[in-house]
Every structure is written in C-alpha cells, then in structure tokens.
Amino acid sequence: MDIRSLPEERRQQLLEILRLNGKLSVPQASEQLQVSVDTIRRDLKELDHAGLLTRVHGGALPVSQTVPSYGDRKNMQNDAKTRIALKTVSFFQPGQTILIDSGTTAQMVAKHIAPDLNATVITNSPPVAMALSSHNNIQVVLSGGHLNTSSMALTGSSTYQFFSGIHADVCIPGICSLHADAGITTADSAEADVKRIMIEQSKITIAPVTSDKMNAISSFHVTSLDHIDYII
C-alpha cells in the first residue's frame, strides 16, 4: 500500500517537515508528499485541532510551548541570558530614554546596565525596576496597571495610555515567541498591546531572545520582524 494513502503516516511526515524547517508551506508539502493541496489542507486542519501545529494562511507554524512560571524562568538559561544582556546593554548611551519590558531576560538586561550610566529607564515590570534600585545615575519610572503575576508585567488600558505618551530612544521588549513569518507573538492580549505601543514609541528596538523562544508562535500578534532593528 502506498504510504501516501495513510493519513497518520502522512501527518507524521508533515510534522517532521515542520520540525526541520520551522514552517510548512501547503504547495511545497503537496509537491514533496505527492498529494493534492486539498489533502494537505485537511491534514493541517486535523493537526491544528489536535494542538500539534498552528494553521496560518498558506501553511502552518509550530505551536508555542507552555510557558513556565516567572520564578522558574529566572533560573533557566542564565548563562545565555547574561551573554545576551551584556551585548544588549552595549547599545545604550548616556542621556537616552530606554523602555524595558517585562520578562526574565529583560530583567537580566536591566541588571547588567553599567552602574555609572546616566539615563532614564521606563518599565512596566516591577522586577526590572528593582534590578535598577542600586543604579544611582538612572532615573527609574514604573508604569501603573494591573499586575499579571505569571509574567510580572503591568498591563491594561492605563498602561497602554501611559506608554502612548512616551517618546523613547530604545525599546527592549520581552520576547515570548519569535518566528521569521509570524514575527513576535505573546500568550496574553493585554501584554501584546503594551509591547506593541512600546515598540511603536521608540526610535530603535532591540529584541533579546533566548533559543527556546525562537521558531515558536503564541496566540496574540505583537509586531512583524520588520519593526525590530536588532535581535540579540
């Protein structure tokens, strides 16, 4: 029996293509597996319903992984986060206004800002603000809003309005998921709104991303990679 006639085998092949490439195109999968595009679309629909991938126009993307708690994330990939933070802070200049979003990597960035840097840091993250408590030359401004305890981020309409009135030099967004096609996405709609306005109100955006956040997609779109100046 031709393996192409076995839906389960074919769908496993589709998942393997997605795993290897980080994305899946319906026309390319149709040609590779030598079945119709309608068959591929039906397979993707079933795989999406099973939670094994995320269907998008023209193909599919990986599903995002379950996000550990903030406390657990603080102890993950600390060496990588330190290297990323040191590279990120090398872009900072005296006198700048810097927006730093929530997240454990963003908190690590704040921790590694040079102690003598004279700048203003505006954040929606209480842990970021605390990380800067010993930086006497930095003016720290903490937004208001509702605290999401899973991400330790302040969000909501008041947070959005606060950042809409800011004009910053640099934005450091916290990255939940980053994908070449889907851009930056996150698991919470209110956080997506705040991240988006922070990026829009900044001259440049530097995205510090650990490897586990790459080639993943979450539920709510923040921005395309066209609006990201540097990925660290």
JSON list of C-alpha atoms in Angstrom, two decimals:
[
{"chain": "A", "resi": 1, "resn": "MET", "atom": "CA", "xyz": [0.00, 0.00, 0.00]},
{"chain": "A", "resi": 2, "resn": "ASP", "atom": "CA", "xyz": [1.29, 3.50, -0.91]},
{"chain": "A", "resi": 3, "resn": "ILE", "atom": "CA", "xyz": [2.26, 5.36, 2.27]},
{"chain": "A", "resi": 4, "resn": "ARG", "atom": "CA", "xyz": [0.66, 8.50, 0.81]},
{"chain": "A", "resi": 5, "resn": "SER", "atom": "CA", "xyz": [-2.77, 6.88, 1.28]},
{"chain": "A", "resi": 6, "resn": "LEU", "atom": "CA", "xyz": [-2.21, 6.51, 5.05]},
{"chain": "A", "resi": 7, "resn": "PRO", "atom": "CA", "xyz": [-3.29, 9.76, 6.75]},
{"chain": "A", "resi": 8, "resn": "GLU", "atom": "CA", "xyz": [-1.45, 9.09, 10.02]},
{"chain": "A", "resi": 9, "resn": "GLU", "atom": "CA", "xyz": [1.84, 8.40, 8.26]},
{"chain": "A", "resi": 10, "resn": "ARG", "atom": "CA", "xyz": [1.40, 11.44, 6.05]},
{"chain": "A", "resi": 11, "resn": "ARG", "atom": "CA", "xyz": [0.62, 13.69, 9.00]},
{"chain": "A", "resi": 12, "resn": "GLN", "atom": "CA", "xyz": [3.70, 12.47, 10.83]},
{"chain": "A", "resi": 13, "resn": "GLN", "atom": "CA", "xyz": [5.70, 13.44, 7.76]},
{"chain": "A", "resi": 14, "resn": "LEU", "atom": "CA", "xyz": [4.12, 16.90, 7.82]},
{"chain": "A", "resi": 15, "resn": "LEU", "atom": "CA", "xyz": [5.07, 17.33, 11.47]},
{"chain": "A", "resi": 16, "resn": "GLU", "atom": "CA", "xyz": [8.63, 16.28, 10.67]},
{"chain": "A", "resi": 17, "resn": "ILE", "atom": "CA", "xyz": [8.83, 18.82, 7.83]},
{"chain": "A", "resi": 18, "resn": "LEU", "atom": "CA", "xyz": [7.59, 21.48, 10.25]},
{"chain": "A", "resi": 19, "resn": "ARG", "atom": "CA", "xyz": [10.09, 20.45, 12.91]},
{"chain": "A", "resi": 20, "resn": "LEU", "atom": "CA", "xyz": [13.01, 20.61, 10.48]},
{"chain": "A", "resi": 21, "resn": "ASN", "atom": "CA", "xyz": [12.07, 23.85, 8.70]},
{"chain": "A", "resi": 22, "resn": "GLY", "atom": "CA", "xyz": [10.28, 25.82, 11.39]},
{"chain": "A", "resi": 23, "resn": "LYS", "atom": "CA", "xyz": [7.37, 26.40, 8.98]},
{"chain": "A", "resi": 24, "resn": "LEU", "atom": "CA", "xyz": [5.34, 24.48, 6.42]},
{"chain": "A", "resi": 25, "resn": "SER", "atom": "CA", "xyz": [4.05, 25.61, 3.02]},
{"chain": "A", "resi": 26, "resn": "VAL", "atom": "CA", "xyz": [0.99, 23.85, 1.57]},
{"chain": "A", "resi": 27, "resn": "PRO", "atom": "CA", "xyz": [2.22, 23.89, -2.07]},
{"chain": "A", "resi": 28, "resn": "GLN", "atom": "CA", "xyz": [5.70, 22.66, -1.11]},
{"chain": "A", "resi": 29, "resn": "ALA", "atom": "CA", "xyz": [4.31, 19.91, 1.15]},
{"chain": "A", "resi": 30, "resn": "SER", "atom": "CA", "xyz": [1.92, 18.87, -1.62]},
{"chain": "A", "resi": 31, "resn": "GLU", "atom": "CA", "xyz": [4.79, 18.52, -4.06]},
{"chain": "A", "resi": 32, "resn": "GLN", "atom": "CA", "xyz": [7.07, 16.81, -1.57]},
{"chain": "A", "resi": 33, "resn": "LEU", "atom": "CA", "xyz": [4.48, 14.22, -0.48]},
{"chain": "A", "resi": 34, "resn": "GLN", "atom": "CA", "xyz": [2.90, 13.97, -3.93]},
{"chain": "A", "resi": 35, "resn": "VAL", "atom": "CA", "xyz": [-0.66, 14.54, -2.77]},
{"chain": "A", "resi": 36, "resn": "SER", "atom": "CA", "xyz": [-3.15, 17.29, -3.55]},
{"chain": "A", "resi": 37, "resn": "VAL", "atom": "CA", "xyz": [-3.13, 20.67, -1.79]},
{"chain": "A", "resi": 38, "resn": "ASP", "atom": "CA", "xyz": [-6.66, 19.89, -0.56]},
{"chain": "A", "resi": 39, "resn": "THR", "atom": "CA", "xyz": [-5.33, 16.75, 1.16]},
{"chain": "A", "resi": 40, "resn": "ILE", "atom": "CA", "xyz": [-2.57, 18.76, 2.82]},
{"chain": "A", "resi": 41, "resn": "ARG", "atom": "CA", "xyz": [-5.08, 21.38, 3.98]},
{"chain": "A", "resi": 42, "resn": "ARG", "atom": "CA", "xyz": [-7.30, 18.68, 5.50]},
{"chain": "A", "resi": 43, "resn": "ASP", "atom": "CA", "xyz": [-4.29, 17.17, 7.25]},
{"chain": "A", "resi": 44, "resn": "LEU", "atom": "CA", "xyz": [-3.26, 20.55, 8.65]},
{"chain": "A", "resi": 45, "resn": "LYS", "atom": "CA", "xyz": [-6.80, 21.17, 9.88]},
{"chain": "A", "resi": 46, "resn": "GLU", "atom": "CA", "xyz": [-6.74, 17.87, 11.79]},
{"chain": "A", "resi": 47, "resn": "LEU", "atom": "CA", "xyz": [-3.27, 18.54, 13.20]},
{"chain": "A", "resi": 48, "resn": "ASP", "atom": "CA", "xyz": [-4.33, 22.03, 14.26]},
{"chain": "A", "resi": 49, "resn": "HIS", "atom": "CA", "xyz": [-7.40, 20.65, 16.05]},
{"chain": "A", "resi": 50, "resn": "ALA", "atom": "CA", "xyz": [-5.12, 18.18, 17.83]},
{"chain": "A", "resi": 51, "resn": "GLY", "atom": "CA", "xyz": [-2.93, 21.06, 19.01]},
{"chain": "A", "resi": 52, "resn": "LEU", "atom": "CA", "xyz": [0.14, 19.80, 17.15]},
{"chain": "A", "resi": 53, "resn": "LEU", "atom": "CA", "xyz": [0.63, 22.88, 14.95]},
{"chain": "A", "resi": 54, "resn": "THR", "atom": "CA", "xyz": [-0.88, 26.27, 14.19]},
{"chain": "A", "resi": 55, "resn": "ARG", "atom": "CA", "xyz": [-2.50, 26.77, 10.79]},
{"chain": "A", "resi": 56, "resn": "VAL", "atom": "CA", "xyz": [-1.78, 30.07, 9.03]},
{"chain": "A", "resi": 57, "resn": "HIS", "atom": "CA", "xyz": [-2.56, 31.32, 5.55]},
{"chain": "A", "resi": 58, "resn": "GLY", "atom": "CA", "xyz": [-0.73, 29.10, 3.08]},
{"chain": "A", "resi": 59, "resn": "GLY", "atom": "CA", "xyz": [0.65, 26.62, 5.58]},
{"chain": "A", "resi": 60, "resn": "ALA", "atom": "CA", "xyz": [1.44, 26.06, 9.25]},
{"chain": "A", "resi": 61, "resn": "LEU", "atom": "CA", "xyz": [3.72, 27.17, 12.06]},
{"chain": "A", "resi": 62, "resn": "PRO", "atom": "CA", "xyz": [4.82, 25.44, 15.28]},
{"chain": "A", "resi": 63, "resn": "VAL", "atom": "CA", "xyz": [2.70, 25.77, 18.39]},
{"chain": "A", "resi": 64, "resn": "SER", "atom": "CA", "xyz": [4.19, 27.67, 21.29]},
{"chain": "A", "resi": 65, "resn": "GLN", "atom": "CA", "xyz": [5.35, 25.73, 24.29]},
{"chain": "A", "resi": 66, "resn": "THR", "atom": "CA", "xyz": [3.77, 26.03, 27.73]},
{"chain": "A", "resi": 67, "resn": "VAL", "atom": "CA", "xyz": [5.35, 28.98, 29.49]},
{"chain": "A", "resi": 68, "resn": "PRO", "atom": "CA", "xyz": [6.86, 28.16, 32.92]},
{"chain": "A", "resi": 69, "resn": "SER", "atom": "CA", "xyz": [6.23, 30.47, 35.86]},
{"chain": "A", "resi": 70, "resn": "TYR", "atom": "CA", "xyz": [8.28, 33.63, 36.24]},
{"chain": "A", "resi": 71, "resn": "GLY", "atom": "CA", "xyz": [10.11, 32.15, 39.22]},
{"chain": "A", "resi": 72, "resn": "ASP", "atom": "CA", "xyz": [11.04, 29.03, 37.27]},
{"chain": "A", "resi": 73, "resn": "ARG", "atom": "CA", "xyz": [12.15, 31.07, 34.24]},
{"chain": "A", "resi": 74, "resn": "LYS", "atom": "CA", "xyz": [14.52, 33.12, 36.39]},
{"chain": "A", "resi": 75, "resn": "ASN", "atom": "CA", "xyz": [16.66, 30.01, 36.83]},
{"chain": "A", "resi": 76, "resn": "MET", "atom": "CA", "xyz": [16.65, 28.93, 33.19]},
{"chain": "A", "resi": 77, "resn": "GLN", "atom": "CA", "xyz": [19.45, 29.64, 30.67]},
{"chain": "A", "resi": 78, "resn": "ASN", "atom": "CA", "xyz": [21.14, 32.17, 32.95]},
{"chain": "A", "resi": 79, "resn": "ASP", "atom": "CA", "xyz": [24.48, 31.92, 31.13]},
{"chain": "A", "resi": 80, "resn": "ALA", "atom": "CA", "xyz": [22.80, 32.64, 27.80]},
{"chain": "A", "resi": 81, "resn": "LYS", "atom": "CA", "xyz": [20.75, 35.46, 29.30]},
{"chain": "A", "resi": 82, "resn": "THR", "atom": "CA", "xyz": [23.90, 37.03, 30.74]},
{"chain": "A", "resi": 83, "resn": "ARG", "atom": "CA", "xyz": [25.66, 36.97, 27.37]},
{"chain": "A", "resi": 84, "resn": "ILE", "atom": "CA", "xyz": [22.58, 38.38, 25.67]},
{"chain": "A", "resi": 85, "resn": "ALA", "atom": "CA", "xyz": [22.25, 41.10, 28.31]},
{"chain": "A", "resi": 86, "resn": "LEU", "atom": "CA", "xyz": [25.88, 42.19, 28.02]},
{"chain": "A", "resi": 87, "resn": "LYS", "atom": "CA", "xyz": [25.54, 42.55, 24.25]},
{"chain": "A", "resi": 88, "resn": "THR", "atom": "CA", "xyz": [22.24, 44.39, 24.58]},
{"chain": "A", "resi": 89, "resn": "VAL", "atom": "CA", "xyz": [23.47, 46.99, 27.08]},
{"chain": "A", "resi": 90, "resn": "SER", "atom": "CA", "xyz": [26.43, 47.78, 24.81]},
{"chain": "A", "resi": 91, "resn": "PHE", "atom": "CA", "xyz": [23.93, 49.72, 22.64]},
{"chain": "A", "resi": 92, "resn": "PHE", "atom": "CA", "xyz": [22.92, 52.05, 25.50]},
{"chain": "A", "resi": 93, "resn": "GLN", "atom": "CA", "xyz": [24.25, 55.61, 25.52]},
{"chain": "A", "resi": 94, "resn": "PRO", "atom": "CA", "xyz": [24.25, 58.36, 28.17]},
{"chain": "A", "resi": 95, "resn": "GLY", "atom": "CA", "xyz": [21.15, 60.54, 28.18]},
{"chain": "A", "resi": 96, "resn": "GLN", "atom": "CA", "xyz": [18.90, 58.01, 26.47]},
{"chain": "A", "resi": 97, "resn": "THR", "atom": "CA", "xyz": [15.35, 57.17, 27.41]},
{"chain": "A", "resi": 98, "resn": "ILE", "atom": "CA", "xyz": [15.09, 53.37, 27.43]},
{"chain": "A", "resi": 99, "resn": "LEU", "atom": "CA", "xyz": [11.90, 51.31, 27.61]},
{"chain": "A", "resi": 100, "resn": "ILE", "atom": "CA", "xyz": [12.39, 47.89, 29.18]},
{"chain": "A", "resi": 101, "resn": "ASP", "atom": "CA", "xyz": [9.53, 45.42, 29.05]},
{"chain": "A", "resi": 102, "resn": "SER", "atom": "CA", "xyz": [8.80, 42.55, 31.42]},
{"chain": "A", "resi": 103, "resn": "GLY", "atom": "CA", "xyz": [10.46, 39.12, 31.38]},
{"chain": "A", "resi": 104, "resn": "THR", "atom": "CA", "xyz": [13.43, 37.40, 32.94]},
{"chain": "A", "resi": 105, "resn": "THR", "atom": "CA", "xyz": [15.76, 38.22, 30.04]},
{"chain": "A", "resi": 106, "resn": "ALA", "atom": "CA", "xyz": [14.70, 41.88, 30.20]},
{"chain": "A", "resi": 107, "resn": "GLN", "atom": "CA", "xyz": [15.37, 41.79, 33.94]},
{"chain": "A", "resi": 108, "resn": "MET", "atom": "CA", "xyz": [18.84, 40.44, 33.23]},
{"chain": "A", "resi": 109, "resn": "VAL", "atom": "CA", "xyz": [19.42, 43.31, 30.78]},
{"chain": "A", "resi": 110, "resn": "ALA", "atom": "CA", "xyz": [18.50, 45.81, 33.49]},
{"chain": "A", "resi": 111, "resn": "LYS", "atom": "CA", "xyz": [20.79, 44.10, 35.97]},
{"chain": "A", "resi": 112, "resn": "HIS", "atom": "CA", "xyz": [23.78, 44.46, 33.61]},
{"chain": "A", "resi": 113, "resn": "ILE", "atom": "CA", "xyz": [23.37, 48.15, 32.76]},
{"chain": "A", "resi": 114, "resn": "ALA", "atom": "CA", "xyz": [26.60, 49.95, 33.65]},
{"chain": "A", "resi": 115, "resn": "PRO", "atom": "CA", "xyz": [26.31, 51.41, 37.17]},
{"chain": "A", "resi": 116, "resn": "ASP", "atom": "CA", "xyz": [27.56, 54.81, 36.00]},
{"chain": "A", "resi": 117, "resn": "LEU", "atom": "CA", "xyz": [25.22, 55.14, 33.01]},
{"chain": "A", "resi": 118, "resn": "ASN", "atom": "CA", "xyz": [23.18, 58.34, 33.21]},
{"chain": "A", "resi": 119, "resn": "ALA", "atom": "CA", "xyz": [19.86, 57.52, 31.58]},
{"chain": "A", "resi": 120, "resn": "THR", "atom": "CA", "xyz": [16.12, 57.17, 32.10]},
{"chain": "A", "resi": 121, "resn": "VAL", "atom": "CA", "xyz": [14.58, 53.70, 32.18]},
{"chain": "A", "resi": 122, "resn": "ILE", "atom": "CA", "xyz": [10.82, 53.37, 31.91]},
{"chain": "A", "resi": 123, "resn": "THR", "atom": "CA", "xyz": [9.33, 49.95, 32.55]},
{"chain": "A", "resi": 124, "resn": "ASN", "atom": "CA", "xyz": [6.11, 48.06, 33.17]},
{"chain": "A", "resi": 125, "resn": "SER", "atom": "CA", "xyz": [7.99, 45.43, 35.19]},
{"chain": "A", "resi": 126, "resn": "PRO", "atom": "CA", "xyz": [8.42, 45.69, 38.97]},
{"chain": "A", "resi": 127, "resn": "PRO", "atom": "CA", "xyz": [11.36, 43.18, 38.86]},
{"chain": "A", "resi": 128, "resn": "VAL", "atom": "CA", "xyz": [13.13, 45.37, 36.28]},
{"chain": "A", "resi": 129, "resn": "ALA", "atom": "CA", "xyz": [12.61, 48.43, 38.47]},
{"chain": "A", "resi": 130, "resn": "MET", "atom": "CA", "xyz": [14.01, 46.54, 41.48]},
{"chain": "A", "resi": 131, "resn": "ALA", "atom": "CA", "xyz": [17.02, 45.38, 39.46]},
{"chain": "A", "resi": 132, "resn": "LEU", "atom": "CA", "xyz": [17.87, 49.06, 38.93]},
{"chain": "A", "resi": 133, "resn": "SER", "atom": "CA", "xyz": [17.44, 50.09, 42.55]},
{"chain": "A", "resi": 134, "resn": "SER", "atom": "CA", "xyz": [21.21, 50.42, 43.10]},
{"chain": "A", "resi": 135, "resn": "HIS", "atom": "CA", "xyz": [21.86, 52.34, 39.85]},
{"chain": "A", "resi": 136, "resn": "ASN", "atom": "CA", "xyz": [22.02, 55.82, 41.31]},
{"chain": "A", "resi": 137, "resn": "ASN", "atom": "CA", "xyz": [22.51, 57.60, 37.98]},
{"chain": "A", "resi": 138, "resn": "ILE", "atom": "CA", "xyz": [19.42, 56.06, 36.36]},
{"chain": "A", "resi": 139, "resn": "GLN", "atom": "CA", "xyz": [16.03, 57.64, 36.73]},
{"chain": "A", "resi": 140, "resn": "VAL", "atom": "CA", "xyz": [13.59, 54.73, 37.00]},
{"chain": "A", "resi": 141, "resn": "VAL", "atom": "CA", "xyz": [9.95, 55.24, 36.06]},
{"chain": "A", "resi": 142, "resn": "LEU", "atom": "CA", "xyz": [7.46, 52.43, 36.71]},
{"chain": "A", "resi": 143, "resn": "SER", "atom": "CA", "xyz": [4.13, 52.44, 34.87]},
{"chain": "A", "resi": 144, "resn": "GLY", "atom": "CA", "xyz": [0.86, 51.70, 36.57]},
{"chain": "A", "resi": 145, "resn": "GLY", "atom": "CA", "xyz": [-1.56, 48.98, 35.57]},
{"chain": "A", "resi": 146, "resn": "HIS", "atom": "CA", "xyz": [-2.82, 45.54, 36.52]},
{"chain": "A", "resi": 147, "resn": "LEU", "atom": "CA", "xyz": [-0.14, 43.05, 37.56]},
{"chain": "A", "resi": 148, "resn": "ASN", "atom": "CA", "xyz": [-0.04, 39.77, 35.64]},
{"chain": "A", "resi": 149, "resn": "THR", "atom": "CA", "xyz": [1.66, 37.54, 38.21]},
{"chain": "A", "resi": 150, "resn": "SER", "atom": "CA", "xyz": [2.67, 34.89, 35.65]},
{"chain": "A", "resi": 151, "resn": "SER", "atom": "CA", "xyz": [4.77, 37.41, 33.72]},
{"chain": "A", "resi": 152, "resn": "MET", "atom": "CA", "xyz": [5.21, 40.08, 36.42]},
{"chain": "A", "resi": 153, "resn": "ALA", "atom": "CA", "xyz": [4.07, 42.64, 33.86]},
{"chain": "A", "resi": 154, "resn": "LEU", "atom": "CA", "xyz": [1.84, 45.65, 34.42]},
{"chain": "A", "resi": 155, "resn": "THR", "atom": "CA", "xyz": [-0.80, 45.83, 31.67]},
{"chain": "A", "resi": 156, "resn": "GLY", "atom": "CA", "xyz": [-4.20, 47.28, 30.88]},
{"chain": "A", "resi": 157, "resn": "SER", "atom": "CA", "xyz": [-5.64, 50.44, 29.36]},
{"chain": "A", "resi": 158, "resn": "SER", "atom": "CA", "xyz": [-3.85, 52.76, 31.79]},
{"chain": "A", "resi": 159, "resn": "THR", "atom": "CA", "xyz": [-0.51, 51.11, 30.98]},
{"chain": "A", "resi": 160, "resn": "TYR", "atom": "CA", "xyz": [-1.18, 51.44, 27.25]},
{"chain": "A", "resi": 161, "resn": "GLN", "atom": "CA", "xyz": [-2.12, 55.11, 27.59]},
{"chain": "A", "resi": 162, "resn": "PHE", "atom": "CA", "xyz": [0.98, 55.77, 29.69]},
{"chain": "A", "resi": 163, "resn": "PHE", "atom": "CA", "xyz": [3.36, 54.40, 27.06]},
{"chain": "A", "resi": 164, "resn": "SER", "atom": "CA", "xyz": [1.47, 56.07, 24.21]},
{"chain": "A", "resi": 165, "resn": "GLY", "atom": "CA", "xyz": [2.66, 59.39, 25.66]},
{"chain": "A", "resi": 166, "resn": "ILE", "atom": "CA", "xyz": [6.34, 58.37, 25.80]},
{"chain": "A", "resi": 167, "resn": "HIS", "atom": "CA", "xyz": [8.95, 59.04, 23.11]},
{"chain": "A", "resi": 168, "resn": "ALA", "atom": "CA", "xyz": [11.95, 56.79, 23.74]},
{"chain": "A", "resi": 169, "resn": "ASP", "atom": "CA", "xyz": [15.33, 56.16, 22.16]},
{"chain": "A", "resi": 170, "resn": "VAL", "atom": "CA", "xyz": [15.46, 52.39, 22.71]},
{"chain": "A", "resi": 171, "resn": "CYS", "atom": "CA", "xyz": [12.92, 49.66, 23.43]},
{"chain": "A", "resi": 172, "resn": "ILE", "atom": "CA", "xyz": [13.82, 46.28, 24.94]},
{"chain": "A", "resi": 173, "resn": "PRO", "atom": "CA", "xyz": [10.72, 44.09, 24.54]},
{"chain": "A", "resi": 174, "resn": "GLY", "atom": "CA", "xyz": [10.28, 40.90, 26.48]},
{"chain": "A", "resi": 175, "resn": "ILE", "atom": "CA", "xyz": [10.03, 38.07, 23.96]},
{"chain": "A", "resi": 176, "resn": "CYS", "atom": "CA", "xyz": [7.60, 35.20, 24.48]},
{"chain": "A", "resi": 177, "resn": "SER", "atom": "CA", "xyz": [7.79, 33.78, 20.95]},
{"chain": "A", "resi": 178, "resn": "LEU", "atom": "CA", "xyz": [9.66, 34.84, 17.81]},
{"chain": "A", "resi": 179, "resn": "HIS", "atom": "CA", "xyz": [9.23, 33.40, 14.34]},
{"chain": "A", "resi": 180, "resn": "ALA", "atom": "CA", "xyz": [10.50, 34.55, 10.95]},
{"chain": "A", "resi": 181, "resn": "ASP", "atom": "CA", "xyz": [6.99, 34.57, 9.46]},
{"chain": "A", "resi": 182, "resn": "ALA", "atom": "CA", "xyz": [4.75, 35.27, 12.47]},
{"chain": "A", "resi": 183, "resn": "GLY", "atom": "CA", "xyz": [7.06, 37.87, 14.00]},
{"chain": "A", "resi": 184, "resn": "ILE", "atom": "CA", "xyz": [6.78, 38.48, 17.73]},
{"chain": "A", "resi": 185, "resn": "THR", "atom": "CA", "xyz": [3.79, 36.96, 19.47]},
{"chain": "A", "resi": 186, "resn": "THR", "atom": "CA", "xyz": [2.75, 36.50, 23.07]},
{"chain": "A", "resi": 187, "resn": "ALA", "atom": "CA", "xyz": [0.25, 34.48, 25.09]},
{"chain": "A", "resi": 188, "resn": "ASP", "atom": "CA", "xyz": [-1.66, 37.44, 26.56]},
{"chain": "A", "resi": 189, "resn": "SER", "atom": "CA", "xyz": [-3.63, 40.00, 24.55]},
{"chain": "A", "resi": 190, "resn": "ALA", "atom": "CA", "xyz": [-3.14, 42.83, 27.06]},
{"chain": "A", "resi": 191, "resn": "GLU", "atom": "CA", "xyz": [0.61, 42.24, 27.08]},
{"chain": "A", "resi": 192, "resn": "ALA", "atom": "CA", "xyz": [0.63, 42.22, 23.28]},
{"chain": "A", "resi": 193, "resn": "ASP", "atom": "CA", "xyz": [-0.96, 45.70, 23.26]},
{"chain": "A", "resi": 194, "resn": "VAL", "atom": "CA", "xyz": [1.62, 47.10, 25.69]},
{"chain": "A", "resi": 195, "resn": "LYS", "atom": "CA", "xyz": [4.57, 45.55, 23.87]},
{"chain": "A", "resi": 196, "resn": "ARG", "atom": "CA", "xyz": [3.31, 46.93, 20.57]},
{"chain": "A", "resi": 197, "resn": "ILE", "atom": "CA", "xyz": [2.94, 50.52, 21.81]},
{"chain": "A", "resi": 198, "resn": "MET", "atom": "CA", "xyz": [6.36, 50.40, 23.49]},
{"chain": "A", "resi": 199, "resn": "ILE", "atom": "CA", "xyz": [7.92, 49.39, 20.16]},
{"chain": "A", "resi": 200, "resn": "GLU", "atom": "CA", "xyz": [5.95, 52.00, 18.22]},
{"chain": "A", "resi": 201, "resn": "GLN", "atom": "CA", "xyz": [7.04, 54.80, 20.57]},
{"chain": "A", "resi": 202, "resn": "SER", "atom": "CA", "xyz": [10.78, 54.01, 20.31]},
{"chain": "A", "resi": 203, "resn": "LYS", "atom": "CA", "xyz": [13.38, 55.01, 17.73]},
{"chain": "A", "resi": 204, "resn": "ILE", "atom": "CA", "xyz": [15.03, 51.58, 17.74]},
{"chain": "A", "resi": 205, "resn": "THR", "atom": "CA", "xyz": [14.01, 48.19, 19.12]},
{"chain": "A", "resi": 206, "resn": "ILE", "atom": "CA", "xyz": [16.47, 45.56, 20.33]},
{"chain": "A", "resi": 207, "resn": "ALA", "atom": "CA", "xyz": [14.99, 42.11, 20.94]},
{"chain": "A", "resi": 208, "resn": "PRO", "atom": "CA", "xyz": [16.95, 39.92, 23.40]},
{"chain": "A", "resi": 209, "resn": "VAL", "atom": "CA", "xyz": [15.91, 36.32, 22.66]},
{"chain": "A", "resi": 210, "resn": "THR", "atom": "CA", "xyz": [16.98, 33.02, 24.18]},
{"chain": "A", "resi": 211, "resn": "SER", "atom": "CA", "xyz": [16.99, 29.96, 21.92]},
{"chain": "A", "resi": 212, "resn": "ASP", "atom": "CA", "xyz": [13.85, 28.44, 23.44]},
{"chain": "A", "resi": 213, "resn": "LYS", "atom": "CA", "xyz": [11.79, 31.41, 22.21]},
{"chain": "A", "resi": 214, "resn": "MET", "atom": "CA", "xyz": [12.89, 31.03, 18.58]},
{"chain": "A", "resi": 215, "resn": "ASN", "atom": "CA", "xyz": [10.77, 29.39, 15.86]},
{"chain": "A", "resi": 216, "resn": "ALA", "atom": "CA", "xyz": [7.71, 29.49, 18.10]},
{"chain": "A", "resi": 217, "resn": "ILE", "atom": "CA", "xyz": [4.36, 31.22, 17.84]},
{"chain": "A", "resi": 218, "resn": "SER", "atom": "CA", "xyz": [1.88, 32.29, 20.53]},
{"chain": "A", "resi": 219, "resn": "SER", "atom": "CA", "xyz": [-1.73, 33.37, 20.30]},
{"chain": "A", "resi": 220, "resn": "PHE", "atom": "CA", "xyz": [-1.50, 37.17, 20.06]},
{"chain": "A", "resi": 221, "resn": "HIS", "atom": "CA", "xyz": [0.47, 39.11, 17.47]},
{"chain": "A", "resi": 222, "resn": "VAL", "atom": "CA", "xyz": [2.74, 41.95, 18.63]},
{"chain": "A", "resi": 223, "resn": "THR", "atom": "CA", "xyz": [4.66, 43.02, 15.55]},
{"chain": "A", "resi": 224, "resn": "SER", "atom": "CA", "xyz": [6.46, 41.75, 12.48]},
{"chain": "A", "resi": 225, "resn": "LEU", "atom": "CA", "xyz": [10.23, 41.44, 12.45]},
{"chain": "A", "resi": 226, "resn": "ASP", "atom": "CA", "xyz": [10.33, 44.45, 10.10]},
{"chain": "A", "resi": 227, "resn": "HIS", "atom": "CA", "xyz": [9.88, 46.62, 13.19]},
{"chain": "A", "resi": 228, "resn": "ILE", "atom": "CA", "xyz": [12.79, 45.02, 15.06]},
{"chain": "A", "resi": 229, "resn": "ASP", "atom": "CA", "xyz": [16.17, 46.67, 14.47]},
{"chain": "A", "resi": 230, "resn": "TYR", "atom": "CA", "xyz": [18.39, 44.15, 16.26]},
{"chain": "A", "resi": 231, "resn": "ILE", "atom": "CA", "xyz": [17.89, 40.59, 17.52]},
{"chain": "A", "resi": 232, "resn": "ILE", "atom": "CA", "xyz": [20.38, 39.55, 20.19]}
]
